[in-house]
Amino acid sequence: MQAKERLTTQCQKEPTMTEIAAEIGAKREDVVVALESISEPISLYEPVFSDTGDSFAVIDQVQDRDTVESFLGEIALRDAISALGKREQYILYLRFFQGKTQTEVAKEIGISQAQASRLEKSAIHQIRDAAQR
């Protein structure tokens, strides 16, 4: 924030994320995450105004997850995952529910990282194919 304020004063304009990153010697991605993490949360009932001047609440813009399409999509996803082999299911579980890296997954199940990557990609491809049917 100090670097952002300093650059704003020096340049007389809002600095870009790249400029802030260069100023503090950090990666641009780290600056983006840091600045997003300090933003104030807003209430779902906070009024938001549209171009027409009408207001609506943030909650009005949140997708309703209890729709028939959402329900059917979840069933299709579950079916596609259950059609995978146990090893592929376990790899996806470790990657996406446990947050492990491909290297960690590979080590845990006793294969190379490249094999883990291929199996993960194949499983995701199978799920996408099933979803398009």
mmCIF file with all atom_site columns, C-alpha atoms in Angstrom:
data_model
loop_
_atom_site.group_PDB
_atom_site.id
_atom_site.type_symbol
_atom_site.label_atom_id
_atom_site.label_alt_id
_atom_site.label_comp_id
_atom_site.label_asym_id
_atom_site.label_entity_id
_atom_site.label_seq_id
_atom_site.pdbx_PDB_ins_code
_atom_site.Cartn_x
_atom_site.Cartn_y
_atom_site.Cartn_z
_atom_site.occupancy
_atom_site.B_iso_or_equiv
_atom_site.pdbx_formal_charge
_atom_site.auth_seq_id
_atom_site.auth_comp_id
_atom_site.auth_asym_id
_atom_site.auth_atom_id
_atom_site.pdbx_PDB_model_num
ATOM 1   C CA . MET A 1 1   ? 0.000   0.000   0.000   1.00 0.00 ? 1   MET A CA 1
ATOM 2   C CA . GLN A 1 2   ? 2.887   2.344   0.784   1.00 0.00 ? 2   GLN A CA 1
ATOM 3   C CA . ALA A 1 3   ? 4.442   1.699   -2.614  1.00 0.00 ? 3   ALA A CA 1
ATOM 4   C CA . LYS A 1 4   ? 1.078   2.239   -4.299  1.00 0.00 ? 4   LYS A CA 1
ATOM 5   C CA . GLU A 1 5   ? 0.600   5.549   -2.500  1.00 0.00 ? 5   GLU A CA 1
ATOM 6   C CA . ARG A 1 6   ? 4.177   6.634   -3.260  1.00 0.00 ? 6   ARG A CA 1
ATOM 7   C CA . LEU A 1 7   ? 3.797   5.825   -6.974  1.00 0.00 ? 7   LEU A CA 1
ATOM 8   C CA . THR A 1 8   ? 0.423   7.561   -7.126  1.00 0.00 ? 8   THR A CA 1
ATOM 9   C CA . THR A 1 9   ? 2.003   10.716  -5.731  1.00 0.00 ? 9   THR A CA 1
ATOM 10  C CA . GLN A 1 10  ? 5.072   10.521  -7.995  1.00 0.00 ? 10  GLN A CA 1
ATOM 11  C CA . CYS A 1 11  ? 3.234   9.699   -11.222 1.00 0.00 ? 11  CYS A CA 1
ATOM 12  C CA . GLN A 1 12  ? 0.000   11.612  -10.516 1.00 0.00 ? 12  GLN A CA 1
ATOM 13  C CA . LYS A 1 13  ? -1.962  8.555   -11.618 1.00 0.00 ? 13  LYS A CA 1
ATOM 14  C CA . GLU A 1 14  ? -3.007  5.175   -10.281 1.00 0.00 ? 14  GLU A CA 1
ATOM 15  C CA . PRO A 1 15  ? -0.028  2.808   -10.736 1.00 0.00 ? 15  PRO A CA 1
ATOM 16  C CA . THR A 1 16  ? -0.430  -0.519  -12.492 1.00 0.00 ? 16  THR A CA 1
ATOM 17  C CA . MET A 1 17  ? 0.157   -3.806  -10.681 1.00 0.00 ? 17  MET A CA 1
ATOM 18  C CA . THR A 1 18  ? 3.323   -4.253  -12.743 1.00 0.00 ? 18  THR A CA 1
ATOM 19  C CA . GLU A 1 19  ? 4.624   -0.849  -11.625 1.00 0.00 ? 19  GLU A CA 1
ATOM 20  C CA . ILE A 1 20  ? 3.923   -1.639  -7.980  1.00 0.00 ? 20  ILE A CA 1
ATOM 21  C CA . ALA A 1 21  ? 5.617   -5.036  -8.319  1.00 0.00 ? 21  ALA A CA 1
ATOM 22  C CA . ALA A 1 22  ? 8.712   -3.422  -9.857  1.00 0.00 ? 22  ALA A CA 1
ATOM 23  C CA . GLU A 1 23  ? 8.780   -0.809  -7.092  1.00 0.00 ? 23  GLU A CA 1
ATOM 24  C CA . ILE A 1 24  ? 8.847   -3.388  -4.301  1.00 0.00 ? 24  ILE A CA 1
ATOM 25  C CA . GLY A 1 25  ? 10.729  -6.153  -6.119  1.00 0.00 ? 25  GLY A CA 1
ATOM 26  C CA . ALA A 1 26  ? 7.862   -8.651  -6.068  1.00 0.00 ? 26  ALA A CA 1
ATOM 27  C CA . LYS A 1 27  ? 5.978   -10.727 -8.622  1.00 0.00 ? 27  LYS A CA 1
ATOM 28  C CA . ARG A 1 28  ? 2.962   -9.059  -10.202 1.00 0.00 ? 28  ARG A CA 1
ATOM 29  C CA . GLU A 1 29  ? 0.747   -11.997 -9.132  1.00 0.00 ? 29  GLU A CA 1
ATOM 30  C CA . ASP A 1 30  ? 1.801   -11.538 -5.496  1.00 0.00 ? 30  ASP A CA 1
ATOM 31  C CA . VAL A 1 31  ? 0.904   -7.844  -5.636  1.00 0.00 ? 31  VAL A CA 1
ATOM 32  C CA . VAL A 1 32  ? -2.527  -8.647  -7.088  1.00 0.00 ? 32  VAL A CA 1
ATOM 33  C CA . VAL A 1 33  ? -3.232  -11.212 -4.357  1.00 0.00 ? 33  VAL A CA 1
ATOM 34  C CA . ALA A 1 34  ? -1.964  -8.886  -1.618  1.00 0.00 ? 34  ALA A CA 1
ATOM 35  C CA . LEU A 1 35  ? -4.070  -5.938  -2.756  1.00 0.00 ? 35  LEU A CA 1
ATOM 36  C CA . GLU A 1 36  ? -7.175  -8.087  -3.221  1.00 0.00 ? 36  GLU A CA 1
ATOM 37  C CA . SER A 1 37  ? -6.759  -9.567  0.250   1.00 0.00 ? 37  SER A CA 1
ATOM 38  C CA . ILE A 1 38  ? -7.065  -6.189  1.951   1.00 0.00 ? 38  ILE A CA 1
ATOM 39  C CA . SER A 1 39  ? -10.298 -5.155  0.278   1.00 0.00 ? 39  SER A CA 1
ATOM 40  C CA . GLU A 1 40  ? -13.234 -4.725  2.620   1.00 0.00 ? 40  GLU A CA 1
ATOM 41  C CA . PRO A 1 41  ? -15.907 -7.406  2.371   1.00 0.00 ? 41  PRO A CA 1
ATOM 42  C CA . ILE A 1 42  ? -19.348 -6.147  1.500   1.00 0.00 ? 42  ILE A CA 1
ATOM 43  C CA . SER A 1 43  ? -22.718 -7.343  2.634   1.00 0.00 ? 43  SER A CA 1
ATOM 44  C CA . LEU A 1 44  ? -24.757 -9.464  0.241   1.00 0.00 ? 44  LEU A CA 1
ATOM 45  C CA . TYR A 1 45  ? -27.532 -6.982  0.895   1.00 0.00 ? 45  TYR A CA 1
ATOM 46  C CA . GLU A 1 46  ? -25.408 -3.970  -0.107  1.00 0.00 ? 46  GLU A CA 1
ATOM 47  C CA . PRO A 1 47  ? -27.263 -1.930  -2.736  1.00 0.00 ? 47  PRO A CA 1
ATOM 48  C CA . VAL A 1 48  ? -25.631 -1.824  -6.152  1.00 0.00 ? 48  VAL A CA 1
ATOM 49  C CA . PHE A 1 49  ? -26.751 0.638   -8.797  1.00 0.00 ? 49  PHE A CA 1
ATOM 50  C CA . SER A 1 50  ? -27.203 -0.100  -12.468 1.00 0.00 ? 50  SER A CA 1
ATOM 51  C CA . ASP A 1 51  ? -26.948 2.202   -15.497 1.00 0.00 ? 51  ASP A CA 1
ATOM 52  C CA . THR A 1 52  ? -30.679 2.828   -15.301 1.00 0.00 ? 52  THR A CA 1
ATOM 53  C CA . GLY A 1 53  ? -30.357 4.204   -11.773 1.00 0.00 ? 53  GLY A CA 1
ATOM 54  C CA . ASP A 1 54  ? -32.263 1.298   -10.272 1.00 0.00 ? 54  ASP A CA 1
ATOM 55  C CA . SER A 1 55  ? -30.654 -0.400  -7.317  1.00 0.00 ? 55  SER A CA 1
ATOM 56  C CA . PHE A 1 56  ? -30.470 -4.078  -6.490  1.00 0.00 ? 56  PHE A CA 1
ATOM 57  C CA . ALA A 1 57  ? -28.614 -6.082  -3.866  1.00 0.00 ? 57  ALA A CA 1
ATOM 58  C CA . VAL A 1 58  ? -25.414 -8.026  -4.440  1.00 0.00 ? 58  VAL A CA 1
ATOM 59  C CA . ILE A 1 59  ? -27.304 -11.197 -3.467  1.00 0.00 ? 59  ILE A CA 1
ATOM 60  C CA . ASP A 1 60  ? -29.515 -10.667 -6.532  1.00 0.00 ? 60  ASP A CA 1
ATOM 61  C CA . GLN A 1 61  ? -26.445 -11.252 -8.685  1.00 0.00 ? 61  GLN A CA 1
ATOM 62  C CA . VAL A 1 62  ? -25.354 -14.463 -6.968  1.00 0.00 ? 62  VAL A CA 1
ATOM 63  C CA . GLN A 1 63  ? -26.360 -17.481 -8.986  1.00 0.00 ? 63  GLN A CA 1
ATOM 64  C CA . ASP A 1 64  ? -29.075 -19.624 -7.453  1.00 0.00 ? 64  ASP A CA 1
ATOM 65  C CA . ARG A 1 65  ? -27.471 -23.025 -6.964  1.00 0.00 ? 65  ARG A CA 1
ATOM 66  C CA . ASP A 1 66  ? -30.803 -24.716 -6.343  1.00 0.00 ? 66  ASP A CA 1
ATOM 67  C CA . THR A 1 67  ? -31.905 -24.730 -9.964  1.00 0.00 ? 67  THR A CA 1
ATOM 68  C CA . VAL A 1 68  ? -32.787 -27.819 -11.960 1.00 0.00 ? 68  VAL A CA 1
ATOM 69  C CA . GLU A 1 69  ? -29.823 -27.168 -14.288 1.00 0.00 ? 69  GLU A CA 1
ATOM 70  C CA . SER A 1 70  ? -27.433 -26.992 -11.352 1.00 0.00 ? 70  SER A CA 1
ATOM 71  C CA . PHE A 1 71  ? -28.873 -30.182 -9.878  1.00 0.00 ? 71  PHE A CA 1
ATOM 72  C CA . LEU A 1 72  ? -28.652 -32.044 -13.194 1.00 0.00 ? 72  LEU A CA 1
ATOM 73  C CA . GLY A 1 73  ? -25.116 -30.761 -13.775 1.00 0.00 ? 73  GLY A CA 1
ATOM 74  C CA . GLU A 1 74  ? -24.051 -32.062 -10.369 1.00 0.00 ? 74  GLU A CA 1
ATOM 75  C CA . ILE A 1 75  ? -25.570 -35.469 -11.115 1.00 0.00 ? 75  ILE A CA 1
ATOM 76  C CA . ALA A 1 76  ? -23.784 -35.589 -14.484 1.00 0.00 ? 76  ALA A CA 1
ATOM 77  C CA . LEU A 1 77  ? -20.493 -34.652 -12.822 1.00 0.00 ? 77  LEU A CA 1
ATOM 78  C CA . ARG A 1 78  ? -20.906 -37.336 -10.148 1.00 0.00 ? 78  ARG A CA 1
ATOM 79  C CA . ASP A 1 79  ? -21.727 -39.939 -12.804 1.00 0.00 ? 79  ASP A CA 1
ATOM 80  C CA . ALA A 1 80  ? -18.718 -38.948 -14.898 1.00 0.00 ? 80  ALA A CA 1
ATOM 81  C CA . ILE A 1 81  ? -16.386 -39.147 -11.892 1.00 0.00 ? 81  ILE A CA 1
ATOM 82  C CA . SER A 1 82  ? -17.781 -42.501 -10.776 1.00 0.00 ? 82  SER A CA 1
ATOM 83  C CA . ALA A 1 83  ? -17.149 -43.864 -14.279 1.00 0.00 ? 83  ALA A CA 1
ATOM 84  C CA . LEU A 1 84  ? -13.417 -43.200 -13.822 1.00 0.00 ? 84  LEU A CA 1
ATOM 85  C CA . GLY A 1 85  ? -11.068 -45.809 -12.465 1.00 0.00 ? 85  GLY A CA 1
ATOM 86  C CA . LYS A 1 86  ? -10.296 -45.798 -8.737  1.00 0.00 ? 86  LYS A CA 1
ATOM 87  C CA . ARG A 1 87  ? -6.767  -44.480 -9.326  1.00 0.00 ? 87  ARG A CA 1
ATOM 88  C CA . GLU A 1 88  ? -7.987  -41.561 -11.441 1.00 0.00 ? 88  GLU A CA 1
ATOM 89  C CA . GLN A 1 89  ? -10.664 -40.761 -8.845  1.00 0.00 ? 89  GLN A CA 1
ATOM 90  C CA . TYR A 1 90  ? -8.022  -40.791 -6.115  1.00 0.00 ? 90  TYR A CA 1
ATOM 91  C CA . ILE A 1 91  ? -5.716  -38.526 -8.138  1.00 0.00 ? 91  ILE A CA 1
ATOM 92  C CA . LEU A 1 92  ? -8.521  -35.986 -8.640  1.00 0.00 ? 92  LEU A CA 1
ATOM 93  C CA . TYR A 1 93  ? -9.419  -36.223 -4.952  1.00 0.00 ? 93  TYR A CA 1
ATOM 94  C CA . LEU A 1 94  ? -5.833  -35.518 -3.903  1.00 0.00 ? 94  LEU A CA 1
ATOM 95  C CA . ARG A 1 95  ? -5.400  -32.687 -6.423  1.00 0.00 ? 95  ARG A CA 1
ATOM 96  C CA . PHE A 1 96  ? -8.693  -30.848 -6.094  1.00 0.00 ? 96  PHE A CA 1
ATOM 97  C CA . PHE A 1 97  ? -9.992  -31.703 -2.640  1.00 0.00 ? 97  PHE A CA 1
ATOM 98  C CA . GLN A 1 98  ? -6.735  -32.063 -0.756  1.00 0.00 ? 98  GLN A CA 1
ATOM 99  C CA . GLY A 1 99  ? -4.949  -29.343 -2.767  1.00 0.00 ? 99  GLY A CA 1
ATOM 100 C CA . LYS A 1 100 ? -1.837  -31.430 -3.396  1.00 0.00 ? 100 LYS A CA 1
ATOM 101 C CA . THR A 1 101 ? 0.577   -30.764 -6.232  1.00 0.00 ? 101 THR A CA 1
ATOM 102 C CA . GLN A 1 102 ? 1.128   -33.291 -8.997  1.00 0.00 ? 102 GLN A CA 1
ATOM 103 C CA . THR A 1 103 ? 4.524   -34.060 -7.479  1.00 0.00 ? 103 THR A CA 1
ATOM 104 C CA . GLU A 1 104 ? 2.943   -34.775 -4.085  1.00 0.00 ? 104 GLU A CA 1
ATOM 105 C CA . VAL A 1 105 ? 0.259   -36.935 -5.705  1.00 0.00 ? 105 VAL A CA 1
ATOM 106 C CA . ALA A 1 106 ? 2.865   -38.856 -7.679  1.00 0.00 ? 106 ALA A CA 1
ATOM 107 C CA . LYS A 1 107 ? 4.928   -39.514 -4.585  1.00 0.00 ? 107 LYS A CA 1
ATOM 108 C CA . GLU A 1 108 ? 1.894   -40.649 -2.596  1.00 0.00 ? 108 GLU A CA 1
ATOM 109 C CA . ILE A 1 109 ? 0.740   -43.198 -5.174  1.00 0.00 ? 109 ILE A CA 1
ATOM 110 C CA . GLY A 1 110 ? 4.208   -44.242 -6.325  1.00 0.00 ? 110 GLY A CA 1
ATOM 111 C CA . ILE A 1 111 ? 4.353   -42.950 -9.897  1.00 0.00 ? 111 ILE A CA 1
ATOM 112 C CA . SER A 1 112 ? 6.275   -40.198 -11.684 1.00 0.00 ? 112 SER A CA 1
ATOM 113 C CA . GLN A 1 113 ? 4.996   -36.620 -11.817 1.00 0.00 ? 113 GLN A CA 1
ATOM 114 C CA . ALA A 1 114 ? 4.641   -36.968 -15.594 1.00 0.00 ? 114 ALA A CA 1
ATOM 115 C CA . GLN A 1 115 ? 2.436   -40.045 -15.140 1.00 0.00 ? 115 GLN A CA 1
ATOM 116 C CA . ALA A 1 116 ? 0.338   -38.223 -12.553 1.00 0.00 ? 116 ALA A CA 1
ATOM 117 C CA . SER A 1 117 ? -0.054  -35.322 -14.975 1.00 0.00 ? 117 SER A CA 1
ATOM 118 C CA . ARG A 1 118 ? -1.120  -37.613 -17.831 1.00 0.00 ? 118 ARG A CA 1
ATOM 119 C CA . LEU A 1 119 ? -3.609  -39.482 -15.634 1.00 0.00 ? 119 LEU A CA 1
ATOM 120 C CA . GLU A 1 120 ? -5.066  -36.227 -14.314 1.00 0.00 ? 120 GLU A CA 1
ATOM 121 C CA . LYS A 1 121 ? -5.447  -34.768 -17.813 1.00 0.00 ? 121 LYS A CA 1
ATOM 122 C CA . SER A 1 122 ? -6.991  -37.983 -19.082 1.00 0.00 ? 122 SER A CA 1
ATOM 123 C CA . ALA A 1 123 ? -9.487  -38.064 -16.192 1.00 0.00 ? 123 ALA A CA 1
ATOM 124 C CA . ILE A 1 124 ? -10.482 -34.439 -16.762 1.00 0.00 ? 124 ILE A CA 1
ATOM 125 C CA . HIS A 1 125 ? -10.850 -35.111 -20.492 1.00 0.00 ? 125 HIS A CA 1
ATOM 126 C CA . GLN A 1 126 ? -13.112 -38.107 -19.751 1.00 0.00 ? 126 GLN A CA 1
ATOM 127 C CA . ILE A 1 127 ? -15.260 -35.979 -17.444 1.00 0.00 ? 127 ILE A CA 1
ATOM 128 C CA . ARG A 1 128 ? -15.571 -33.237 -20.076 1.00 0.00 ? 128 ARG A CA 1
ATOM 129 C CA . ASP A 1 129 ? -16.508 -35.788 -22.728 1.00 0.00 ? 129 ASP A CA 1
ATOM 130 C CA . ALA A 1 130 ? -19.167 -37.267 -20.472 1.00 0.00 ? 130 ALA A CA 1
ATOM 131 C CA . ALA A 1 131 ? -20.563 -33.806 -19.722 1.00 0.00 ? 131 ALA A CA 1
ATOM 132 C CA . GLN A 1 132 ? -20.901 -33.022 -23.433 1.00 0.00 ? 132 GLN A CA 1
ATOM 133 C CA . ARG A 1 133 ? -22.945 -36.140 -24.137 1.00 0.00 ? 133 ARG A CA 1
#
